[in-house]
């Protein structure tokens, strides 16, 4: 989108920045490589950071999150993580719960022995969250603090400390003050005997880097067809090509260690659609989290330390709940719901992010409310289907986005959310909206999409979607009507009205100052001096009333209103603040309306003259130009907005 690309650095600069970071990246990378024998490892690396070396996968992940953390600027003192900040919008509570899981698991709590299950509606950000964790781990393993070491050539890149025999471990603990947990894997056990004659101090150790592509520290499992899915996908199978080399199917060196649980060792295993897998898989995974080991055919238990993050949707989850024998399994999971956001401004950020990653979108101009109407629509569809009237839901949408709503205290939003835990678990998904927008863009010839185009595109998408039943279709179309009436009309009117002024902000402030002067004089029974004629005159009661009438302040209520305004103005003055339109919401509306009405005649010109003369055309084009320059429209959408508002006013 135009507004975004212009603020970025020029392309050539971006290119050279990127090349620079590539160079730095490889330099860091090279400097950080390390390899040596276990003996060298213990003497140098381990000695310097025993605690860091023995971290579990949960502790490691929590350290990674903390390394990406920040807590400045948030009055609630909550820990936030940069990793999610620019990618996931409006689901801070959910992210907070995920962070809490890792914090608790890292501290040794029981939750670390349970599988983390993300449960949420389609395209609600579950996969994105796991991807961010994976990318975070990859990047962290490149840093000094995130250095990880493993036995060279080990198929599960296990900790070198596993080489230390059990009989020596108590002494080890006394020497270094840390505990070794875990057993040498069958593969390394075999190599230790065959290649090193049992001399574990000579076994090579290396620094490893987490990499999903390299199958180190990240594993992903997606069920294709549950009926043909083989447990071998998770834990591998005999590698027939190697059997002849090692002479025995039972030799761990003849095993193909290609399963996802091996790749994920030391890091994170993502289980996509986990409840679709066979129960046999589930047991294996739950044992893995709880006991930190897996049983593979003829080998002894294989010790593995990894964090399992799984996700699923509600349909699968309900099916799963219905089978009583699953109860024991549920007990061994930590379930975190990932609902859609209910903040329409955050929802719009999602669309903006998704749009700006597509070429077709970047070439099209969207008017400033196009994404917001879509996001208000989505949020409306996610609110409770309660008896509550639509008017309440309209208020709620504004409240949940942090806007002031008359008659509701700001703190009430949180209470309302608590009262409706189902909100955000169903309704329109970001993907639905993005698909509708794509269709609109493909269909539009002009490289400009207006809010009305978006509303129509959404309506088309609803009506042509065979998955939605008739009743829901009607309901969703009703939401579109509400979005237009209760949100868009207000927004576009305000834009057009403001564009009628050279500097709306300045004129509004002047009017506000004048109002205050007159009110103060009137309350103090003073006269005012005319700046030009220097004549003394009484306060302009007619002016005061014409402002106040815009927000229906009655004759009998005017005194207390004026006193309240003066009190607020004095308060601001004492604090050293300027009393502005933002200081007083009702006065803000009054001043705006007063100014708007004083300029409406220009808008009347738009509709009244079929063939406008030069002067009219000139006046109109000035307004259009301001819409473009200051309010985010392009020529096409500015004209549309102007016409639209003119029709609206004609109906008033
Ligand atoms: N809260 C959010 N903030 C930012 N982007 C989001 C958010 N929710 C969804 N998205 C975006 O929507 C798209 C779909 O999300 P994602 O694939 O993560 O959802 P999911 O929950 O895994 O869905 P599914 O159940 O269909 O697999 C992604 O591109 C993601 O970036
Ligand atoms: Mg997904
Ligand atoms: Zn090993």
XYZ file of C-alpha atoms and ligand atoms in Angstrom:
685
model
C 0.000 0.000 0.000
C 1.231 3.420 -0.944
C 1.301 4.945 2.500
C 3.545 2.195 3.750
C 6.086 1.917 1.003
C 6.866 5.623 0.988
C 7.975 5.625 4.602
C 10.529 2.895 4.093
C 14.156 3.405 3.184
C 14.947 3.435 -0.545
C 15.499 0.034 -2.091
C 19.243 0.400 -2.637
C 19.749 1.298 1.014
C 17.700 -1.673 2.101
C 19.765 -3.947 -0.109
C 23.055 -2.791 1.320
C 21.692 -3.063 4.862
C 20.685 -6.592 4.163
C 24.052 -7.503 2.673
C 25.716 -6.046 5.733
C 23.654 -8.178 8.046
C 24.423 -11.241 5.939
C 28.128 -10.599 6.328
C 27.761 -10.072 10.050
C 25.707 -13.188 10.313
C 28.350 -15.395 8.701
C 31.091 -13.803 10.791
C 29.237 -14.522 14.020
C 28.448 -17.920 12.799
C 32.056 -18.829 12.026
C 33.380 -17.402 15.261
C 30.921 -19.403 17.247
C 31.708 -22.810 15.837
C 33.373 -25.155 18.263
C 34.419 -28.771 18.259
C 36.642 -30.918 20.412
C 36.665 -34.036 22.532
C 34.521 -34.456 25.606
C 37.625 -33.912 27.651
C 38.266 -30.531 25.998
C 34.602 -29.683 26.266
C 34.584 -30.223 30.010
C 37.761 -28.250 30.541
C 36.779 -25.211 28.572
C 33.145 -24.794 27.590
C 31.453 -26.612 30.402
C 33.572 -25.086 33.129
C 32.556 -21.602 32.114
C 28.867 -22.209 32.078
C 27.814 -25.442 33.750
C 24.296 -24.186 34.428
C 23.770 -23.084 30.850
C 24.936 -26.428 29.506
C 22.547 -28.542 31.574
C 19.434 -26.576 30.615
C 16.375 -28.607 29.663
C 14.497 -27.804 26.465
C 11.912 -25.887 28.484
C 14.562 -23.883 30.285
C 16.314 -23.228 27.025
C 13.100 -21.992 25.397
C 12.268 -19.828 28.377
C 15.751 -18.288 28.251
C 15.211 -17.633 24.561
C 11.908 -15.899 25.304
C 13.479 -13.879 28.066
C 16.318 -12.859 25.787
C 13.635 -11.471 23.479
C 11.676 -9.910 26.309
C 11.000 -6.370 27.294
C 8.762 -4.822 29.867
C 9.285 -1.099 29.479
C 6.375 1.093 28.711
C 3.745 -1.192 30.091
C 2.117 -0.047 33.260
C 0.821 -3.518 34.052
C 4.415 -4.707 34.554
C 3.677 -7.761 32.413
C 6.514 -9.446 30.635
C 6.272 -9.085 26.870
C 8.184 -10.782 24.144
C 9.489 -9.032 21.056
C 9.287 -12.305 19.180
C 5.499 -12.046 18.885
C 5.164 -8.296 18.996
C 5.276 -7.456 15.291
C 3.640 -10.653 14.122
C 0.671 -11.515 16.309
C -1.894 -8.889 17.056
C -4.645 -8.598 19.633
C -3.987 -11.891 21.399
C -1.694 -10.714 24.162
C -3.544 -12.669 26.832
C -3.003 -15.891 24.942
C 0.648 -15.097 24.366
C 0.928 -14.309 28.063
C -0.400 -17.757 28.908
C 2.095 -19.425 26.596
C 4.902 -17.441 28.209
C 3.636 -18.484 31.635
C 3.699 -22.118 30.567
C 7.377 -21.901 29.673
C 8.189 -19.941 32.778
C 6.559 -22.507 35.036
C 7.993 -25.470 33.141
C 11.408 -23.927 33.282
C 11.151 -23.521 37.040
C 10.627 -27.258 37.290
C 6.881 -27.237 37.755
C 4.778 -30.222 36.803
C 3.471 -28.445 33.674
C 6.800 -29.144 32.018
C 5.815 -32.792 32.020
C 2.681 -32.061 30.084
C 2.163 -31.453 26.445
C 1.177 -27.936 25.419
C -1.984 -27.978 23.326
C -3.114 -24.852 21.511
C -6.810 -24.967 20.858
C -8.559 -22.443 18.680
C -10.726 -21.616 15.685
C -9.332 -21.884 12.139
C -6.661 -19.417 11.090
C -6.503 -17.893 14.519
C -2.728 -17.801 14.698
C -1.892 -21.181 16.243
C 0.570 -22.236 13.571
C 2.032 -18.747 13.432
C 2.728 -18.841 17.129
C 4.597 -22.132 16.875
C 6.539 -20.918 13.839
C 7.657 -17.882 15.800
C 8.846 -20.103 18.632
C 10.822 -22.199 16.174
C 12.382 -19.179 14.492
C 13.166 -17.777 17.917
C 14.987 -20.963 18.898
C 16.944 -21.006 15.655
C 18.111 -17.449 16.156
C 18.853 -17.944 19.845
C 21.075 -20.939 19.156
C 23.278 -18.615 17.082
C 23.951 -16.366 20.044
C 26.521 -16.804 22.814
C 23.855 -17.204 25.458
C 22.105 -19.796 23.347
C 25.135 -21.965 22.558
C 24.156 -25.649 22.482
C 26.547 -28.600 22.400
C 26.019 -32.165 21.320
C 27.833 -35.400 20.704
C 29.160 -35.231 17.177
C 27.200 -37.504 14.840
C 24.503 -38.323 17.376
C 21.137 -38.781 15.635
C 19.357 -37.020 18.488
C 22.140 -34.456 19.047
C 22.185 -35.343 22.688
C 24.017 -33.597 25.455
C 27.699 -34.615 25.699
C 27.184 -35.034 29.440
C 25.242 -38.224 28.737
C 28.622 -39.807 28.098
C 29.480 -39.565 31.779
C 28.768 -42.972 33.330
C 26.257 -43.209 36.129
C 28.803 -44.307 38.676
C 30.695 -41.046 38.235
C 27.690 -38.785 38.280
C 27.468 -38.210 42.068
C 31.071 -37.062 42.044
C 30.325 -34.911 39.023
C 27.525 -33.216 40.895
C 29.794 -32.479 43.808
C 32.454 -31.032 41.558
C 30.330 -28.832 39.333
C 27.180 -28.364 41.345
C 24.896 -29.465 38.553
C 22.968 -32.628 37.888
C 23.184 -34.746 34.741
C 19.895 -36.167 33.606
C 19.513 -38.504 30.674
C 21.018 -41.593 29.150
C 23.254 -42.115 26.179
C 21.243 -43.038 23.110
C 21.636 -46.556 21.615
C 23.464 -45.158 18.616
C 26.122 -43.423 20.679
C 26.349 -46.344 23.081
C 27.200 -48.579 20.169
C 29.701 -46.130 18.694
C 31.365 -45.652 22.042
C 32.068 -49.370 22.171
C 32.929 -49.942 18.528
C 34.790 -46.768 17.642
C 36.246 -45.482 20.901
C 36.739 -48.700 22.840
C 34.734 -47.213 25.683
C 37.028 -44.176 26.095
C 34.232 -41.634 26.443
C 36.606 -38.715 27.021
C 37.715 -39.022 23.405
C 34.236 -38.845 21.896
C 33.938 -35.732 19.732
C 31.625 -32.919 20.791
C 30.483 -29.956 18.701
C 28.419 -26.846 18.958
C 25.074 -27.287 17.216
C 22.691 -24.779 15.753
C 18.973 -25.267 15.868
C 17.589 -25.452 12.353
C 14.303 -26.777 11.129
C 15.673 -27.316 7.633
C 18.673 -29.140 9.059
C 16.434 -31.260 11.289
C 18.253 -30.121 14.396
C 16.221 -29.170 17.439
C 13.004 -28.657 15.517
C 10.632 -31.333 14.347
C 7.253 -31.036 12.706
C 4.678 -33.684 12.270
C 1.559 -33.250 10.171
C -0.858 -36.140 9.877
C -1.551 -36.858 6.237
C -3.909 -39.765 6.148
C -4.565 -41.085 9.656
C -5.314 -44.580 8.360
C -1.980 -45.046 6.650
C 0.091 -42.975 9.053
C 2.870 -45.125 10.431
C 4.511 -44.692 13.799
C 7.758 -44.868 11.844
C 7.125 -41.267 10.776
C 7.690 -40.327 14.365
C 10.373 -42.751 15.510
C 11.988 -44.114 12.346
C 12.481 -47.722 11.211
C 15.146 -50.208 10.220
C 17.356 -48.866 7.455
C 17.676 -51.924 5.244
C 20.565 -50.487 3.262
C 22.652 -50.425 6.416
C 21.712 -53.808 7.780
C 24.314 -55.592 5.656
C 26.997 -53.153 6.760
C 26.383 -53.750 10.448
C 25.221 -57.306 10.071
C 22.245 -57.071 12.380
C 18.831 -55.476 12.212
C 19.096 -54.785 15.911
C 22.202 -52.642 15.562
C 21.254 -49.030 16.342
C 23.566 -47.922 13.564
C 21.286 -49.745 11.123
C 18.285 -47.772 12.296
C 16.947 -44.871 10.318
C 16.691 -42.056 12.840
C 14.569 -39.926 10.604
C 11.524 -39.545 12.846
C 10.251 -36.154 13.887
C 10.800 -36.847 17.597
C 14.529 -37.333 16.953
C 14.855 -34.183 14.888
C 13.138 -32.206 17.655
C 15.404 -33.465 20.419
C 16.808 -30.588 22.551
C 14.245 -28.193 21.087
C 10.670 -28.215 19.952
C 8.344 -30.692 18.323
C 5.312 -29.258 16.583
C 2.369 -31.611 16.246
C -0.103 -30.255 13.720
C -3.712 -31.359 14.183
C -2.640 -33.611 16.980
C -6.037 -35.101 17.709
C -6.220 -36.501 14.206
C -3.360 -38.909 14.867
C -3.854 -42.453 16.054
C -4.145 -43.040 19.749
C -0.936 -45.076 19.623
C 0.882 -41.871 18.577
C -0.676 -39.911 21.358
C 0.469 -42.345 24.002
C 3.963 -42.212 22.649
C 3.990 -38.416 22.750
C 2.499 -38.196 26.194
C 5.037 -40.657 27.557
C 7.711 -38.645 25.852
C 6.697 -35.439 27.632
C 6.109 -37.123 30.940
C 8.983 -39.586 31.133
C 11.291 -37.990 28.611
C 11.785 -41.191 26.704
C 10.441 -43.244 23.818
C 10.390 -46.966 23.280
C 11.546 -48.092 19.860
C 11.306 -51.751 18.871
C 14.313 -53.645 20.173
C 16.218 -50.789 21.779
C 16.144 -49.885 25.412
C 14.228 -46.711 26.222
C 15.693 -43.749 24.404
C 16.030 -40.621 26.486
C 14.817 -37.491 24.701
C 14.343 -33.998 26.013
C 12.065 -31.827 23.906
C 9.080 -29.544 24.248
C 5.967 -30.670 22.443
C 3.636 -27.979 21.214
C 0.545 -29.302 19.516
C -2.494 -27.657 18.021
C -5.996 -28.574 17.065
C -9.373 -27.050 16.298
C -12.648 -27.269 18.189
C -14.335 -29.810 15.946
C -11.592 -32.359 16.589
C -11.397 -31.443 20.216
C -15.111 -32.024 20.839
C -14.915 -35.392 19.136
C -11.961 -36.259 21.317
C -13.785 -35.227 24.493
C -16.648 -37.526 23.695
C -14.546 -40.635 24.129
C -14.257 -41.405 27.838
C -10.954 -43.241 27.498
C -9.366 -39.966 26.445
C -9.787 -38.453 29.843
C -6.470 -39.758 31.119
C -4.779 -38.287 28.080
C -6.356 -34.882 28.605
C -4.956 -34.857 32.088
C -1.496 -34.874 30.663
C -1.944 -31.799 28.510
C -1.880 -28.093 29.234
C -4.556 -26.567 27.056
C -4.330 -22.948 26.022
C -7.110 -21.439 23.977
C -6.156 -19.240 21.065
C -9.260 -17.208 20.278
C -9.625 -14.575 17.572
C -8.971 -11.045 18.677
C -11.993 -8.914 19.595
C -10.172 -5.646 19.050
C -11.051 -4.460 15.559
C -7.998 -2.248 15.289
C -5.709 -5.188 16.012
C -7.689 -7.353 13.598
C -7.129 -4.750 10.894
C -3.390 -4.963 11.571
C -3.575 -8.643 10.687
C -5.101 -7.801 7.316
C -2.534 -5.112 6.732
C 0.254 -7.565 7.458
C -1.219 -10.208 5.178
C -1.975 -7.662 2.443
C 1.464 -6.131 2.420
C 3.028 -9.520 1.840
C 1.195 -9.972 -1.464
C 2.299 -8.186 -4.606
C -1.236 -7.754 -5.969
C -2.282 -5.994 -2.785
C 0.638 -3.668 -2.634
C -0.274 -2.206 -6.012
C -3.788 -1.361 -4.944
C -4.797 1.618 -2.870
C -7.218 0.975 -0.023
C -9.185 3.854 1.405
C -8.476 4.537 5.081
C -11.507 2.656 6.394
C -11.497 -0.307 4.029
C -9.716 -2.650 6.417
C -11.466 -1.314 9.480
C -14.951 -2.046 8.171
C -13.864 -5.588 7.426
C -12.408 -5.994 10.890
C -15.459 -4.553 12.648
C -17.555 -7.010 10.672
C -15.309 -9.879 11.749
C -15.426 -8.848 15.405
C -19.219 -8.475 15.362
C -19.493 -12.040 14.104
C -17.319 -13.248 16.979
C -19.332 -11.720 19.774
C -21.762 -13.762 21.791
C -24.953 -14.738 20.038
C -26.760 -13.816 23.227
C -30.125 -12.163 23.702
C -28.226 -8.935 23.796
C -29.368 -6.534 21.185
C -27.228 -5.565 18.245
C -26.882 -2.056 19.618
C -25.045 -3.491 22.598
C -22.688 -5.380 20.362
C -21.909 -2.226 18.428
C -20.948 -0.577 21.705
C -18.932 -3.602 22.672
C -16.897 -3.475 19.479
C -15.876 0.075 20.301
C -15.234 -0.730 23.926
C -13.064 -3.739 23.151
C -10.945 -1.513 20.943
C -10.361 0.824 23.856
C -12.666 3.609 22.674
C -14.689 5.748 25.060
C -18.309 4.753 24.979
C -20.936 6.891 26.614
C -22.394 5.362 29.739
C -19.756 2.645 30.112
C -16.779 2.789 32.432
C -13.479 1.868 30.754
C -12.906 -1.018 33.172
C -16.149 -2.677 32.132
C -14.639 -4.138 28.962
C -12.609 -6.677 30.927
C -15.659 -7.683 32.972
C -17.750 -8.129 29.848
C -15.115 -10.360 28.331
C -15.024 -12.506 31.428
C -18.769 -12.867 31.336
C -18.629 -14.157 27.764
C -15.817 -16.688 27.559
C -17.187 -18.011 24.273
C -16.491 -14.761 22.482
C -13.746 -15.003 19.900
C -13.959 -18.767 19.596
C -16.048 -18.693 16.443
C -17.099 -16.315 13.716
C -15.355 -14.855 10.719
C -11.672 -15.796 10.378
C -8.942 -13.524 9.050
C -8.612 -15.863 6.091
C -12.254 -15.362 5.108
C -11.747 -11.615 4.983
C -8.470 -11.838 3.099
C -10.090 -14.089 0.495
C -12.920 -11.622 0.048
C -10.438 -8.787 -0.351
C -8.462 -10.762 -2.914
C -11.572 -11.338 -4.957
C -12.415 -7.664 -4.840
C -8.957 -6.773 -6.012
C -9.016 -9.224 -8.873
C -12.359 -7.895 -10.005
C -11.585 -4.211 -9.729
C -10.086 -2.559 -12.766
C -9.043 0.560 -10.933
C -6.101 0.183 -8.631
C -8.193 1.567 -5.838
C -10.521 -0.195 -3.477
C -13.023 1.805 -1.475
C -14.767 0.833 1.725
C -17.969 0.295 -0.214
C -16.155 -2.078 -2.585
C -14.956 -4.032 0.433
C -18.424 -4.226 1.962
C -19.812 -5.494 -1.329
C -16.995 -8.021 -1.666
C -17.706 -9.327 1.826
C -21.371 -9.631 0.993
C -20.576 -11.587 -2.167
C -18.282 -13.899 -0.256
C -20.914 -14.602 2.360
C -23.597 -15.278 -0.178
C -21.515 -17.540 -2.368
C -20.053 -19.588 0.493
C -21.652 -23.006 0.504
C -20.367 -23.844 3.979
C -22.509 -21.186 5.625
C -26.187 -21.924 6.232
C -28.968 -19.519 5.303
C -29.634 -18.238 8.761
C -26.032 -17.391 9.398
C -25.746 -15.758 6.001
C -28.568 -13.398 6.837
C -27.034 -12.635 10.183
C -23.661 -11.868 8.707
C -25.165 -9.645 6.036
C -26.965 -7.810 8.846
C -23.598 -7.233 10.461
C -22.407 -5.593 7.263
C -25.391 -3.256 7.392
C -24.547 -2.402 10.995
C -20.912 -1.788 10.139
C -21.912 0.658 7.453
C -24.498 2.466 9.522
C -22.817 2.572 12.905
C -19.177 2.838 11.928
C -18.410 3.718 8.341
C -20.922 6.549 7.992
C -19.536 8.221 11.083
C -15.917 7.820 9.970
C -16.338 9.008 6.412
C -18.478 11.973 7.433
C -15.817 13.070 9.836
C -13.103 12.853 7.164
C -15.071 14.820 4.632
C -16.114 17.404 7.160
C -12.593 17.925 8.349
C -11.385 18.238 4.781
C -13.648 21.252 4.371
C -11.194 23.240 6.452
C -7.714 24.429 5.704
C -6.643 23.218 9.102
C -9.453 21.648 10.967
C -7.450 21.147 14.157
C -6.449 24.766 14.279
C -9.915 26.126 13.618
C -11.400 23.796 16.165
C -8.904 24.922 18.790
C -9.673 28.558 18.033
C -13.343 27.916 18.416
C -12.756 26.084 21.665
C -10.670 28.966 23.013
C -13.377 31.413 22.053
C -15.997 29.291 23.757
C -13.917 29.173 26.953
C -13.313 32.935 26.972
C -16.985 33.645 26.568
C -17.979 31.129 29.223
C -15.502 32.474 31.750
C -16.621 36.051 31.181
C -20.212 35.000 31.461
C -19.693 33.094 34.710
C -17.690 35.955 36.229
C -20.110 38.563 34.961
C -17.342 40.287 33.071
C -17.376 42.103 29.774
C -15.074 41.317 26.858
C -13.105 43.754 24.769
C -13.491 43.600 21.031
C -9.939 43.244 19.651
C -10.568 45.579 16.723
C -12.899 48.267 17.899
C -11.724 48.021 21.510
C -15.314 48.354 22.576
C -16.432 46.514 25.654
C -19.224 44.042 25.050
C -21.210 41.435 26.934
C -20.472 37.713 26.516
C -22.043 36.298 23.362
C -24.801 34.169 24.804
C -26.180 33.330 21.372
C -22.862 31.886 20.297
C -22.571 29.845 23.492
C -26.019 28.404 23.057
C -25.506 27.550 19.416
C -22.463 25.469 20.362
C -24.194 23.826 23.305
C -27.312 22.989 21.361
C -25.260 20.769 19.089
C -24.989 18.310 21.949
C -28.423 19.025 23.352
C -27.443 20.915 26.505
C -30.736 22.332 27.757
C -31.337 25.855 28.942
C -31.640 24.592 32.505
C -28.550 22.419 32.251
C -26.273 24.976 30.664
C -24.942 26.472 33.882
C -23.696 23.237 35.358
C -22.245 22.232 31.980
C -20.319 25.498 31.745
C -19.058 25.208 35.301
C -17.817 21.723 34.627
C -15.998 22.857 31.489
C -14.292 25.673 33.352
C -13.325 23.338 36.174
C -11.685 20.960 33.703
C -9.946 23.825 31.938
C -8.595 25.117 35.256
C -7.406 21.644 36.147
C -5.533 21.363 32.865
C -4.077 24.834 33.340
C -2.796 23.963 36.831
C -1.128 20.834 35.555
C 0.533 22.903 32.887
C -1.460 21.178 30.128
C -3.275 22.847 27.302
C -7.026 22.460 27.283
C -7.721 20.882 23.923
C -10.575 19.153 22.185
C -9.296 15.852 23.505
C -9.686 17.059 27.073
C -13.455 17.083 26.916
C -15.392 14.568 24.860
C -18.823 16.303 24.759
C -17.293 19.644 23.882
C -15.280 17.897 21.209
C -18.495 16.748 19.540
C -20.134 20.125 19.945
C -17.273 22.047 18.356
C -16.958 19.553 15.527
C -20.620 19.748 14.668
C -20.686 23.512 14.928
C -17.837 23.770 12.468
C -19.201 21.116 10.130
C -22.545 22.762 9.834
C -20.964 26.067 9.073
C -19.390 24.546 5.938
C -22.024 22.217 4.666
C -22.955 24.443 1.773
C -19.858 23.280 -0.082
C -21.116 19.733 0.082
C -24.464 20.790 -1.171
C -22.717 22.083 -4.261
C -21.457 18.589 -5.016
C -24.924 17.235 -5.512
C -26.929 20.263 -6.542
C -25.151 21.244 -9.708
C -25.160 18.619 -12.406
C -22.827 20.790 -14.461
C -20.785 22.688 -11.912
C -19.209 25.978 -12.884
C -15.518 26.621 -12.498
C -15.805 28.112 -9.067
C -17.805 25.188 -7.712
C -15.459 22.712 -9.300
C -12.550 24.528 -7.750
C -14.102 24.405 -4.272
C -14.810 20.725 -4.553
C -11.396 19.845 -5.820
C -9.777 21.589 -2.866
C -11.694 19.294 -0.541
C -10.745 16.245 -2.581
C -7.150 17.256 -2.520
C -7.175 17.559 1.266
C -8.712 14.114 1.540
C -5.820 12.810 -0.501
C -3.070 14.801 1.177
C -4.145 14.514 4.773
C -6.623 11.727 5.232
C -5.198 8.786 3.303
C -7.477 8.729 0.256
C -6.478 8.557 -3.372
C -8.229 10.598 -6.070
C -10.730 7.882 -6.843
C -11.720 7.074 -3.283
C -11.813 10.772 -2.335
C -14.383 11.436 -5.039
C -16.382 8.410 -3.948
C -16.296 9.505 -0.319
C -17.427 12.995 -1.189
C -20.339 11.726 -3.227
C -21.244 9.253 -0.535
C -21.310 11.834 2.241
C -23.342 14.200 0.121
C -26.004 11.555 -0.319
C -25.926 10.812 3.382
C -26.480 14.440 4.232
C -29.327 14.687 1.767
C -31.073 11.933 3.677
C -30.670 13.554 7.076
N -3.776 -12.640 15.969
C -3.119 -12.662 14.810
N -2.140 -11.777 14.562
C -1.473 -11.777 13.396
N -1.719 -12.615 12.390
C -2.684 -13.523 12.561
C -3.425 -13.607 13.776
N -4.318 -14.616 13.658
C -4.139 -15.126 12.433
N -3.171 -14.475 11.767
C -2.699 -14.723 10.409
O -3.664 -15.499 9.742
C -3.050 -16.541 9.008
C -3.549 -17.875 9.487
O -3.059 -18.121 10.786
P -2.475 -19.536 11.258
O -2.164 -20.376 10.104
O -1.403 -19.267 12.242
O -3.753 -20.069 12.024
P -4.065 -21.496 12.652
O -4.700 -21.186 13.950
O -2.878 -22.356 12.634
O -5.175 -22.000 11.655
P -5.608 -23.499 11.253
O -6.429 -24.005 12.399
O -6.443 -23.234 10.057
O -4.365 -24.261 11.016
C -1.562 -16.404 9.202
O -1.024 -15.778 8.084
C -1.422 -15.530 10.417
O -0.298 -14.722 10.300
Mg -2.489 -24.117 11.577
Zn 23.461 -40.161 20.839
